[in-house]
């Protein structure tokens, strides 16, 4: 049951607290989990008596990473039940940072289980006295947890410490970033193969192509050899080299489109997210390059062409 009882003085079960829902929201440098409770007056001892609640919350089901998350504080104080059988709602919140959520994501196998230990005080005859509350277990299933991560805008930063790139760089880049965001959503849902498939689409969209336009290992090899040969005669900057990284990553992510290959696992999807996110962060379109040999051939062909008269 998602409920705990408030004991005031010698009166047991003076009020009932029921955990109704869990949601998330983002703040300035922090994210919050919000636990919404409904309080109901079950005895005169809790009527017309302002109460303040607090406590701590822990996460479980994460293996050795299970444990304390942070302090619970009431969002609006005090909680007052004005008459017998009256009800009211209040919210307990806990601040989380990006690293805590990342640890949860690395270790959860489905949803997330929370244990809330709630304590409180109540006003009596002008002074505060401790009241007994208790603990409650609450499990958020996987689909609801994915929605909470969206509410907290988790991974609005591309991975760790990477600011989201400017979507206005180009139409191709905007399309690629949309695919990348889809990859992040699939990762949160534990859809490892679909994560890699979305990254495959990301890498192709960067250069205005479809994912199936480049899926040959020979193309990757040929492009690398060509660039290597050019680098012996001229300076090759970061954008052309990044294009080789894009081609190699695209070849890696092509595995996500082939169901006959051994199943894509979490670590495959995670490493692909890291690498593609880093590439997006510094991506610059590669201008068409004409090698010295091709340029000479073009000049020679122009000189050899017969003149035309009007």
PDB file of C-alpha atoms in Angstrom:
ATOM      1  CA  UNK A   1       0.000   0.000   0.000  1.00  0.00           C
ATOM      2  CA  UNK A   2       1.223   3.515  -0.830  1.00  0.00           C
ATOM      3  CA  UNK A   3       0.292   4.928   2.559  1.00  0.00           C
ATOM      4  CA  UNK A   4       1.744   5.856   5.935  1.00  0.00           C
ATOM      5  CA  UNK A   5       0.069   6.956   9.167  1.00  0.00           C
ATOM      6  CA  UNK A   6       0.740   9.984  11.330  1.00  0.00           C
ATOM      7  CA  UNK A   7       0.838   9.427  15.103  1.00  0.00           C
ATOM      8  CA  UNK A   8       0.331  12.517  17.267  1.00  0.00           C
ATOM      9  CA  UNK A   9       1.033  12.233  20.972  1.00  0.00           C
ATOM     10  CA  UNK A  10      -0.807   9.186  22.293  1.00  0.00           C
ATOM     11  CA  UNK A  11      -3.133   9.063  19.287  1.00  0.00           C
ATOM     12  CA  UNK A  12      -2.197   6.488  16.690  1.00  0.00           C
ATOM     13  CA  UNK A  13      -3.385   6.870  13.114  1.00  0.00           C
ATOM     14  CA  UNK A  14      -4.443  10.474  13.634  1.00  0.00           C
ATOM     15  CA  UNK A  15      -3.936  11.222   9.927  1.00  0.00           C
ATOM     16  CA  UNK A  16      -3.311   9.208   6.788  1.00  0.00           C
ATOM     17  CA  UNK A  17      -0.804  10.087   4.075  1.00  0.00           C
ATOM     18  CA  UNK A  18      -1.212   8.443   0.675  1.00  0.00           C
ATOM     19  CA  UNK A  19       1.419   8.788  -2.041  1.00  0.00           C
ATOM     20  CA  UNK A  20      -0.585   9.551  -5.178  1.00  0.00           C
ATOM     21  CA  UNK A  21       2.037  10.160  -7.862  1.00  0.00           C
ATOM     22  CA  UNK A  22       5.656  10.924  -8.674  1.00  0.00           C
ATOM     23  CA  UNK A  23       6.757  13.508 -11.229  1.00  0.00           C
ATOM     24  CA  UNK A  24       9.866  15.423 -12.192  1.00  0.00           C
ATOM     25  CA  UNK A  25      10.922  18.930 -13.100  1.00  0.00           C
ATOM     26  CA  UNK A  26      14.067  20.817 -13.982  1.00  0.00           C
ATOM     27  CA  UNK A  27      15.665  23.740 -12.245  1.00  0.00           C
ATOM     28  CA  UNK A  28      18.803  25.846 -12.461  1.00  0.00           C
ATOM     29  CA  UNK A  29      21.576  23.266 -12.351  1.00  0.00           C
ATOM     30  CA  UNK A  30      19.431  20.725 -10.493  1.00  0.00           C
ATOM     31  CA  UNK A  31      16.507  18.445 -11.172  1.00  0.00           C
ATOM     32  CA  UNK A  32      13.760  17.509  -8.764  1.00  0.00           C
ATOM     33  CA  UNK A  33      11.678  14.453  -8.002  1.00  0.00           C
ATOM     34  CA  UNK A  34       8.266  15.474  -6.706  1.00  0.00           C
ATOM     35  CA  UNK A  35       6.238  13.088  -4.523  1.00  0.00           C
ATOM     36  CA  UNK A  36       2.603  14.181  -4.320  1.00  0.00           C
ATOM     37  CA  UNK A  37       0.703  13.099  -1.198  1.00  0.00           C
ATOM     38  CA  UNK A  38      -2.900  13.315  -0.114  1.00  0.00           C
ATOM     39  CA  UNK A  39      -3.374  13.862   3.628  1.00  0.00           C
ATOM     40  CA  UNK A  40      -6.668  12.976   5.293  1.00  0.00           C
ATOM     41  CA  UNK A  41      -7.764  13.706   8.865  1.00  0.00           C
ATOM     42  CA  UNK A  42      -8.723  10.517  10.715  1.00  0.00           C
ATOM     43  CA  UNK A  43      -8.910  11.823  14.308  1.00  0.00           C
ATOM     44  CA  UNK A  44      -9.613  15.111  16.056  1.00  0.00           C
ATOM     45  CA  UNK A  45      -6.011  15.102  17.245  1.00  0.00           C
ATOM     46  CA  UNK A  46      -4.854  16.083  13.751  1.00  0.00           C
ATOM     47  CA  UNK A  47      -7.634  18.607  13.008  1.00  0.00           C
ATOM     48  CA  UNK A  48      -6.768  22.306  13.019  1.00  0.00           C
ATOM     49  CA  UNK A  49      -3.150  21.442  13.753  1.00  0.00           C
ATOM     50  CA  UNK A  50      -0.501  22.729  11.312  1.00  0.00           C
ATOM     51  CA  UNK A  51       1.995  19.994  10.381  1.00  0.00           C
ATOM     52  CA  UNK A  52       5.384  20.140   8.651  1.00  0.00           C
ATOM     53  CA  UNK A  53       6.820  17.083   6.909  1.00  0.00           C
ATOM     54  CA  UNK A  54      10.351  16.238   5.806  1.00  0.00           C
ATOM     55  CA  UNK A  55      12.542  13.164   5.504  1.00  0.00           C
ATOM     56  CA  UNK A  56      14.917  11.408   3.134  1.00  0.00           C
ATOM     57  CA  UNK A  57      14.609   9.244   0.047  1.00  0.00           C
ATOM     58  CA  UNK A  58      16.723   6.325  -1.163  1.00  0.00           C
ATOM     59  CA  UNK A  59      16.791   4.383  -4.420  1.00  0.00           C
ATOM     60  CA  UNK A  60      16.939   0.583  -4.538  1.00  0.00           C
ATOM     61  CA  UNK A  61      17.206  -2.124  -7.166  1.00  0.00           C
ATOM     62  CA  UNK A  62      20.452  -0.642  -8.527  1.00  0.00           C
ATOM     63  CA  UNK A  63      22.854  -3.258  -7.219  1.00  0.00           C
ATOM     64  CA  UNK A  64      25.790  -1.857  -5.268  1.00  0.00           C
ATOM     65  CA  UNK A  65      24.789   1.672  -6.325  1.00  0.00           C
ATOM     66  CA  UNK A  66      21.545   1.552  -4.319  1.00  0.00           C
ATOM     67  CA  UNK A  67      21.232   3.979  -1.442  1.00  0.00           C
ATOM     68  CA  UNK A  68      20.622   7.501  -0.239  1.00  0.00           C
ATOM     69  CA  UNK A  69      19.523  10.121  -2.802  1.00  0.00           C
ATOM     70  CA  UNK A  70      18.771  13.246  -0.775  1.00  0.00           C
ATOM     71  CA  UNK A  71      16.622  15.152   1.702  1.00  0.00           C
ATOM     72  CA  UNK A  72      12.879  15.457   1.276  1.00  0.00           C
ATOM     73  CA  UNK A  73      11.392  18.869   1.963  1.00  0.00           C
ATOM     74  CA  UNK A  74       7.774  19.959   1.807  1.00  0.00           C
ATOM     75  CA  UNK A  75       7.054  22.286  -1.086  1.00  0.00           C
ATOM     76  CA  UNK A  76       4.449  24.371   0.734  1.00  0.00           C
ATOM     77  CA  UNK A  77       4.089  24.614   4.518  1.00  0.00           C
ATOM     78  CA  UNK A  78       2.312  23.964   6.708  1.00  0.00           C
ATOM     79  CA  UNK A  79      -0.106  21.126   5.944  1.00  0.00           C
ATOM     80  CA  UNK A  80      -3.371  21.812   7.772  1.00  0.00           C
ATOM     81  CA  UNK A  81      -6.440  19.577   8.001  1.00  0.00           C
ATOM     82  CA  UNK A  82      -9.249  21.887   9.068  1.00  0.00           C
ATOM     83  CA  UNK A  83     -11.815  19.284  10.198  1.00  0.00           C
ATOM     84  CA  UNK A  84     -12.396  15.604  10.729  1.00  0.00           C
ATOM     85  CA  UNK A  85     -12.397  13.732   7.393  1.00  0.00           C
ATOM     86  CA  UNK A  86     -10.914  16.752   5.596  1.00  0.00           C
ATOM     87  CA  UNK A  87      -8.297  16.122   2.915  1.00  0.00           C
ATOM     88  CA  UNK A  88      -5.542  18.198   1.363  1.00  0.00           C
ATOM     89  CA  UNK A  89      -2.553  17.611  -0.883  1.00  0.00           C
ATOM     90  CA  UNK A  90       1.098  18.498  -0.478  1.00  0.00           C
ATOM     91  CA  UNK A  91       4.338  17.676  -2.265  1.00  0.00           C
ATOM     92  CA  UNK A  92       7.671  16.482  -0.928  1.00  0.00           C
ATOM     93  CA  UNK A  93      10.600  17.229  -3.236  1.00  0.00           C
ATOM     94  CA  UNK A  94      14.204  16.068  -3.443  1.00  0.00           C
ATOM     95  CA  UNK A  95      16.953  17.800  -5.443  1.00  0.00           C
ATOM     96  CA  UNK A  96      19.051  15.597  -7.739  1.00  0.00           C
ATOM     97  CA  UNK A  97      22.028  16.377  -9.907  1.00  0.00           C
ATOM     98  CA  UNK A  98      22.840  15.024 -13.361  1.00  0.00           C
ATOM     99  CA  UNK A  99      25.424  12.563 -12.015  1.00  0.00           C
ATOM    100  CA  UNK A 100      22.895  10.882  -9.692  1.00  0.00           C
ATOM    101  CA  UNK A 101      20.489  10.345 -12.576  1.00  0.00           C
ATOM    102  CA  UNK A 102      23.296   9.017 -14.732  1.00  0.00           C
ATOM    103  CA  UNK A 103      24.149   6.421 -12.065  1.00  0.00           C
ATOM    104  CA  UNK A 104      20.490   5.355 -11.903  1.00  0.00           C
ATOM    105  CA  UNK A 105      20.394   5.008 -15.683  1.00  0.00           C
ATOM    106  CA  UNK A 106      23.586   2.963 -15.760  1.00  0.00           C
ATOM    107  CA  UNK A 107      22.333   0.453 -13.178  1.00  0.00           C
ATOM    108  CA  UNK A 108      18.548   0.159 -13.399  1.00  0.00           C
ATOM    109  CA  UNK A 109      17.136  -2.864 -15.219  1.00  0.00           C
ATOM    110  CA  UNK A 110      13.583  -1.544 -15.556  1.00  0.00           C
ATOM    111  CA  UNK A 111      11.811   0.896 -13.284  1.00  0.00           C
ATOM    112  CA  UNK A 112      13.140   2.446 -10.076  1.00  0.00           C
ATOM    113  CA  UNK A 113      12.120   1.663  -6.481  1.00  0.00           C
ATOM    114  CA  UNK A 114      12.181   4.440  -3.894  1.00  0.00           C
ATOM    115  CA  UNK A 115      11.978   4.255  -0.116  1.00  0.00           C
ATOM    116  CA  UNK A 116      10.793   7.438   1.601  1.00  0.00           C
ATOM    117  CA  UNK A 117      11.409   7.894   5.323  1.00  0.00           C
ATOM    118  CA  UNK A 118       9.096  10.672   6.499  1.00  0.00           C
ATOM    119  CA  UNK A 119       9.289  12.593   9.765  1.00  0.00           C
ATOM    120  CA  UNK A 120       7.364  15.619  10.928  1.00  0.00           C
ATOM    121  CA  UNK A 121       6.427  18.203  13.511  1.00  0.00           C
ATOM    122  CA  UNK A 122       3.057  19.664  14.554  1.00  0.00           C
ATOM    123  CA  UNK A 123       2.014  22.832  16.316  1.00  0.00           C
ATOM    124  CA  UNK A 124       0.405  22.297  19.725  1.00  0.00           C
ATOM    125  CA  UNK A 125      -0.452  25.074  22.174  1.00  0.00           C
ATOM    126  CA  UNK A 126       1.961  27.448  20.508  1.00  0.00           C
ATOM    127  CA  UNK A 127       4.934  25.071  20.461  1.00  0.00           C
ATOM    128  CA  UNK A 128       6.266  22.427  18.084  1.00  0.00           C
ATOM    129  CA  UNK A 129       6.307  18.741  18.933  1.00  0.00           C
ATOM    130  CA  UNK A 130       7.652  15.769  17.003  1.00  0.00           C
ATOM    131  CA  UNK A 131       5.087  13.496  15.407  1.00  0.00           C
ATOM    132  CA  UNK A 132       5.574   9.922  14.339  1.00  0.00           C
ATOM    133  CA  UNK A 133       5.208   9.112  10.676  1.00  0.00           C
ATOM    134  CA  UNK A 134       7.053   6.230   8.994  1.00  0.00           C
ATOM    135  CA  UNK A 135       8.431   4.887   5.712  1.00  0.00           C
ATOM    136  CA  UNK A 136       6.889   3.934   2.402  1.00  0.00           C
ATOM    137  CA  UNK A 137       8.104   2.006  -0.643  1.00  0.00           C
ATOM    138  CA  UNK A 138       7.073   3.146  -4.077  1.00  0.00           C
ATOM    139  CA  UNK A 139       8.120   1.675  -7.422  1.00  0.00           C
ATOM    140  CA  UNK A 140       7.988   3.731 -10.611  1.00  0.00           C
ATOM    141  CA  UNK A 141       7.656   1.452 -13.634  1.00  0.00           C
ATOM    142  CA  UNK A 142       9.857   1.858 -16.669  1.00  0.00           C
ATOM    143  CA  UNK A 143       7.426   3.802 -18.883  1.00  0.00           C
ATOM    144  CA  UNK A 144       6.563   6.259 -16.100  1.00  0.00           C
ATOM    145  CA  UNK A 145      10.242   6.688 -15.261  1.00  0.00           C
ATOM    146  CA  UNK A 146      10.970   7.545 -18.905  1.00  0.00           C
ATOM    147  CA  UNK A 147       8.258  10.234 -18.699  1.00  0.00           C
ATOM    148  CA  UNK A 148       9.778  11.608 -15.465  1.00  0.00           C
ATOM    149  CA  UNK A 149      13.197  11.873 -17.125  1.00  0.00           C
ATOM    150  CA  UNK A 150      11.566  13.886 -19.905  1.00  0.00           C
ATOM    151  CA  UNK A 151       9.959  16.197 -17.322  1.00  0.00           C
ATOM    152  CA  UNK A 152      13.344  16.740 -15.672  1.00  0.00           C
ATOM    153  CA  UNK A 153      14.852  17.387 -19.121  1.00  0.00           C
ATOM    154  CA  UNK A 154      17.457  14.747 -18.434  1.00  0.00           C
ATOM    155  CA  UNK A 155      19.930  14.480 -21.322  1.00  0.00           C
ATOM    156  CA  UNK A 156      18.969  17.894 -22.593  1.00  0.00           C
ATOM    157  CA  UNK A 157      22.727  18.101 -22.421  1.00  0.00           C
ATOM    158  CA  UNK A 158      24.238  15.719 -24.923  1.00  0.00           C
ATOM    159  CA  UNK A 159      25.753  13.202 -22.547  1.00  0.00           C
ATOM    160  CA  UNK A 160      28.026  14.556 -19.818  1.00  0.00           C
ATOM    161  CA  UNK A 161      29.200  18.191 -19.894  1.00  0.00           C
ATOM    162  CA  UNK A 162      28.352  18.727 -23.586  1.00  0.00           C
ATOM    163  CA  UNK A 163      26.081  21.683 -24.289  1.00  0.00           C
ATOM    164  CA  UNK A 164      23.376  20.934 -26.839  1.00  0.00           C
ATOM    165  CA  UNK A 165      24.568  22.203 -30.258  1.00  0.00           C
ATOM    166  CA  UNK A 166      22.808  24.992 -32.108  1.00  0.00           C
ATOM    167  CA  UNK A 167      20.061  23.446 -34.197  1.00  0.00           C
ATOM    168  CA  UNK A 168      20.254  26.359 -36.665  1.00  0.00           C
ATOM    169  CA  UNK A 169      23.607  25.390 -38.165  1.00  0.00           C
ATOM    170  CA  UNK A 170      21.920  23.867 -41.212  1.00  0.00           C
ATOM    171  CA  UNK A 171      18.825  21.934 -42.238  1.00  0.00           C
ATOM    172  CA  UNK A 172      20.922  18.753 -42.361  1.00  0.00           C
ATOM    173  CA  UNK A 173      22.233  19.334 -38.853  1.00  0.00           C
ATOM    174  CA  UNK A 174      18.729  20.001 -37.504  1.00  0.00           C
ATOM    175  CA  UNK A 175      17.527  16.692 -38.958  1.00  0.00           C
ATOM    176  CA  UNK A 176      20.541  14.871 -37.503  1.00  0.00           C
ATOM    177  CA  UNK A 177      19.903  16.355 -34.055  1.00  0.00           C
ATOM    178  CA  UNK A 178      16.274  15.195 -34.187  1.00  0.00           C
ATOM    179  CA  UNK A 179      17.453  11.638 -34.858  1.00  0.00           C
ATOM    180  CA  UNK A 180      19.956  11.929 -32.009  1.00  0.00           C
ATOM    181  CA  UNK A 181      17.244  12.993 -29.584  1.00  0.00           C
ATOM    182  CA  UNK A 182      15.223   9.993 -30.683  1.00  0.00           C
ATOM    183  CA  UNK A 183      18.267   7.814 -29.965  1.00  0.00           C
ATOM    184  CA  UNK A 184      18.394   9.226 -26.428  1.00  0.00           C
ATOM    185  CA  UNK A 185      14.705   8.429 -25.919  1.00  0.00           C
ATOM    186  CA  UNK A 186      15.217   4.862 -27.161  1.00  0.00           C
ATOM    187  CA  UNK A 187      18.177   4.505 -24.792  1.00  0.00           C
ATOM    188  CA  UNK A 188      16.036   5.565 -21.828  1.00  0.00           C
ATOM    189  CA  UNK A 189      13.504   2.911 -22.869  1.00  0.00           C
ATOM    190  CA  UNK A 190      16.296   0.261 -22.937  1.00  0.00           C
ATOM    191  CA  UNK A 191      15.804  -0.245 -26.678  1.00  0.00           C
ATOM    192  CA  UNK A 192      19.473  -0.807 -27.470  1.00  0.00           C
ATOM    193  CA  UNK A 193      19.100  -1.803 -31.142  1.00  0.00           C
ATOM    194  CA  UNK A 194      16.687   1.057 -31.849  1.00  0.00           C
ATOM    195  CA  UNK A 195      19.152   3.433 -30.175  1.00  0.00           C
ATOM    196  CA  UNK A 196      21.899   2.402 -32.587  1.00  0.00           C
ATOM    197  CA  UNK A 197      19.519   2.516 -35.546  1.00  0.00           C
ATOM    198  CA  UNK A 198      18.578   6.128 -34.680  1.00  0.00           C
ATOM    199  CA  UNK A 199      22.284   6.999 -34.447  1.00  0.00           C
ATOM    200  CA  UNK A 200      22.769   5.438 -37.876  1.00  0.00           C
ATOM    201  CA  UNK A 201      20.124   7.826 -39.203  1.00  0.00           C
ATOM    202  CA  UNK A 202      21.824  10.701 -37.356  1.00  0.00           C
ATOM    203  CA  UNK A 203      25.155  10.149 -39.072  1.00  0.00           C
ATOM    204  CA  UNK A 204      23.625   9.885 -42.541  1.00  0.00           C
ATOM    205  CA  UNK A 205      21.440  12.980 -42.031  1.00  0.00           C
ATOM    206  CA  UNK A 206      24.532  15.065 -41.198  1.00  0.00           C
ATOM    207  CA  UNK A 207      25.498  14.992 -44.881  1.00  0.00           C
ATOM    208  CA  UNK A 208      21.956  15.006 -46.252  1.00  0.00           C
ATOM    209  CA  UNK A 209      21.794  11.294 -46.991  1.00  0.00           C
ATOM    210  CA  UNK A 210      19.598   8.353 -46.057  1.00  0.00           C
ATOM    211  CA  UNK A 211      20.992   5.639 -43.832  1.00  0.00           C
ATOM    212  CA  UNK A 212      21.059   3.042 -46.635  1.00  0.00           C
ATOM    213  CA  UNK A 213      23.057   5.322 -48.951  1.00  0.00           C
ATOM    214  CA  UNK A 214      26.358   4.350 -47.296  1.00  0.00           C
ATOM    215  CA  UNK A 215      26.705   0.879 -45.900  1.00  0.00           C
ATOM    216  CA  UNK A 216      29.753  -0.593 -47.589  1.00  0.00           C
ATOM    217  CA  UNK A 217      32.992  -1.280 -45.750  1.00  0.00           C
ATOM    218  CA  UNK A 218      34.868  -0.643 -48.997  1.00  0.00           C
ATOM    219  CA  UNK A 219      33.634   2.967 -49.034  1.00  0.00           C
ATOM    220  CA  UNK A 220      35.080   3.574 -45.584  1.00  0.00           C
ATOM    221  CA  UNK A 221      38.420   2.073 -46.592  1.00  0.00           C
ATOM    222  CA  UNK A 222      38.612   3.975 -49.873  1.00  0.00           C
ATOM    223  CA  UNK A 223      37.778   7.312 -48.242  1.00  0.00           C
ATOM    224  CA  UNK A 224      40.421   6.804 -45.553  1.00  0.00           C
ATOM    225  CA  UNK A 225      43.088   5.908 -48.145  1.00  0.00           C
ATOM    226  CA  UNK A 226      42.239   8.963 -50.244  1.00  0.00           C
ATOM    227  CA  UNK A 227      42.470  11.321 -47.297  1.00  0.00           C
ATOM    228  CA  UNK A 228      45.713   9.727 -46.158  1.00  0.00           C
ATOM    229  CA  UNK A 229      47.232  10.297 -49.591  1.00  0.00           C
ATOM    230  CA  UNK A 230      46.092  13.927 -49.604  1.00  0.00           C
ATOM    231  CA  UNK A 231      47.581  14.512 -46.157  1.00  0.00           C
ATOM    232  CA  UNK A 232      51.032  13.695 -47.559  1.00  0.00           C
ATOM    233  CA  UNK A 233      50.841  16.638 -49.959  1.00  0.00           C
ATOM    234  CA  UNK A 234      48.735  19.215 -48.135  1.00  0.00           C
ATOM    235  CA  UNK A 235      47.410  20.106 -44.689  1.00  0.00           C
ATOM    236  CA  UNK A 236      44.189  18.270 -43.858  1.00  0.00           C
ATOM    237  CA  UNK A 237      42.210  20.043 -41.141  1.00  0.00           C
ATOM    238  CA  UNK A 238      39.706  18.815 -38.589  1.00  0.00           C
ATOM    239  CA  UNK A 239      36.503  18.854 -40.724  1.00  0.00           C
ATOM    240  CA  UNK A 240      37.790  16.360 -43.343  1.00  0.00           C
ATOM    241  CA  UNK A 241      39.163  14.132 -40.595  1.00  0.00           C
ATOM    242  CA  UNK A 242      35.858  14.337 -38.729  1.00  0.00           C
ATOM    243  CA  UNK A 243      34.152  13.139 -41.911  1.00  0.00           C
ATOM    244  CA  UNK A 244      36.249   9.969 -41.714  1.00  0.00           C
ATOM    245  CA  UNK A 245      35.097   9.520 -38.116  1.00  0.00           C
ATOM    246  CA  UNK A 246      31.503   9.968 -39.277  1.00  0.00           C
ATOM    247  CA  UNK A 247      31.932   7.296 -41.956  1.00  0.00           C
ATOM    248  CA  UNK A 248      33.531   4.870 -39.494  1.00  0.00           C
ATOM    249  CA  UNK A 249      30.821   5.478 -36.872  1.00  0.00           C
ATOM    250  CA  UNK A 250      28.154   5.052 -39.540  1.00  0.00           C
ATOM    251  CA  UNK A 251      29.686   1.689 -40.470  1.00  0.00           C
ATOM    252  CA  UNK A 252      29.643   0.695 -36.790  1.00  0.00           C
ATOM    253  CA  UNK A 253      26.020   1.744 -36.336  1.00  0.00           C
ATOM    254  CA  UNK A 254      24.921  -0.110 -39.482  1.00  0.00           C
ATOM    255  CA  UNK A 255      24.882  -3.194 -37.255  1.00  0.00           C
ATOM    256  CA  UNK A 256      21.745  -1.763 -35.672  1.00  0.00           C
ATOM    257  CA  UNK A 257      19.884  -2.313 -38.945  1.00  0.00           C
ATOM    258  CA  UNK A 258      20.782  -5.985 -39.342  1.00  0.00           C
ATOM    259  CA  UNK A 259      18.722  -8.335 -37.142  1.00  0.00           C
ATOM    260  CA  UNK A 260      20.845 -11.315 -38.123  1.00  0.00           C
ATOM    261  CA  UNK A 261      23.825  -9.890 -36.237  1.00  0.00           C
ATOM    262  CA  UNK A 262      24.194 -10.785 -32.544  1.00  0.00           C
ATOM    263  CA  UNK A 263      21.911  -8.577 -30.442  1.00  0.00           C
ATOM    264  CA  UNK A 264      22.994  -5.048 -29.674  1.00  0.00           C
ATOM    265  CA  UNK A 265      23.677  -4.702 -25.950  1.00  0.00           C
ATOM    266  CA  UNK A 266      23.577  -1.767 -23.563  1.00  0.00           C
ATOM    267  CA  UNK A 267      27.302  -1.055 -23.700  1.00  0.00           C
ATOM    268  CA  UNK A 268      27.174  -0.947 -27.517  1.00  0.00           C
ATOM    269  CA  UNK A 269      24.373   1.613 -27.474  1.00  0.00           C
ATOM    270  CA  UNK A 270      26.035   3.672 -24.727  1.00  0.00           C
ATOM    271  CA  UNK A 271      29.432   3.879 -26.437  1.00  0.00           C
ATOM    272  CA  UNK A 272      27.771   4.805 -29.737  1.00  0.00           C
ATOM    273  CA  UNK A 273      25.818   7.591 -27.997  1.00  0.00           C
ATOM    274  CA  UNK A 274      29.043   8.942 -26.504  1.00  0.00           C
ATOM    275  CA  UNK A 275      30.929   8.972 -29.779  1.00  0.00           C
ATOM    276  CA  UNK A 276      28.152  10.363 -31.946  1.00  0.00           C
ATOM    277  CA  UNK A 277      27.351  13.026 -29.326  1.00  0.00           C
ATOM    278  CA  UNK A 278      30.976  14.143 -29.345  1.00  0.00           C
ATOM    279  CA  UNK A 279      31.000  14.292 -33.139  1.00  0.00           C
ATOM    280  CA  UNK A 280      27.830  16.409 -33.200  1.00  0.00           C
ATOM    281  CA  UNK A 281      29.320  18.820 -30.697  1.00  0.00           C
ATOM    282  CA  UNK A 282      32.093  19.989 -33.053  1.00  0.00           C
ATOM    283  CA  UNK A 283      30.680  19.055 -36.456  1.00  0.00           C
ATOM    284  CA  UNK A 284      31.433  21.321 -39.406  1.00  0.00           C
ATOM    285  CA  UNK A 285      30.286  20.511 -42.954  1.00  0.00           C
ATOM    286  CA  UNK A 286      33.121  19.371 -45.203  1.00  0.00           C
ATOM    287  CA  UNK A 287      33.565  21.450 -48.314  1.00  0.00           C
ATOM    288  CA  UNK A 288      34.123  19.465 -51.512  1.00  0.00           C
ATOM    289  CA  UNK A 289      37.828  18.886 -51.996  1.00  0.00           C
ATOM    290  CA  UNK A 290      39.546  18.638 -55.390  1.00  0.00           C
ATOM    291  CA  UNK A 291      42.910  16.913 -55.319  1.00  0.00           C
ATOM    292  CA  UNK A 292      45.872  18.389 -57.201  1.00  0.00           C
ATOM    293  CA  UNK A 293      45.729  15.532 -59.705  1.00  0.00           C
ATOM    294  CA  UNK A 294      42.008  16.033 -60.347  1.00  0.00           C
ATOM    295  CA  UNK A 295      42.541  19.785 -60.736  1.00  0.00           C
ATOM    296  CA  UNK A 296      45.307  19.237 -63.299  1.00  0.00           C
ATOM    297  CA  UNK A 297      43.162  16.776 -65.222  1.00  0.00           C
ATOM    298  CA  UNK A 298      40.320  19.311 -65.275  1.00  0.00           C
ATOM    299  CA  UNK A 299      42.606  22.060 -66.655  1.00  0.00           C
ATOM    300  CA  UNK A 300      44.033  19.697 -69.263  1.00  0.00           C
ATOM    301  CA  UNK A 301      40.559  18.649 -70.381  1.00  0.00           C
ATOM    302  CA  UNK A 302      39.515  22.307 -70.693  1.00  0.00           C
ATOM    303  CA  UNK A 303      42.537  23.186 -72.806  1.00  0.00           C
ATOM    304  CA  UNK A 304      41.995  20.181 -75.058  1.00  0.00           C
ATOM    305  CA  UNK A 305      38.314  20.903 -75.671  1.00  0.00           C
ATOM    306  CA  UNK A 306      37.563  22.358 -79.131  1.00  0.00           C
ATOM    307  CA  UNK A 307      36.448  25.969 -79.209  1.00  0.00           C
ATOM    308  CA  UNK A 308      32.811  26.596 -79.919  1.00  0.00           C
ATOM    309  CA  UNK A 309      31.513  29.411 -82.099  1.00  0.00           C
ATOM    310  CA  UNK A 310      28.217  31.150 -82.012  1.00  0.00           C
TER     311      UNK A 310
END
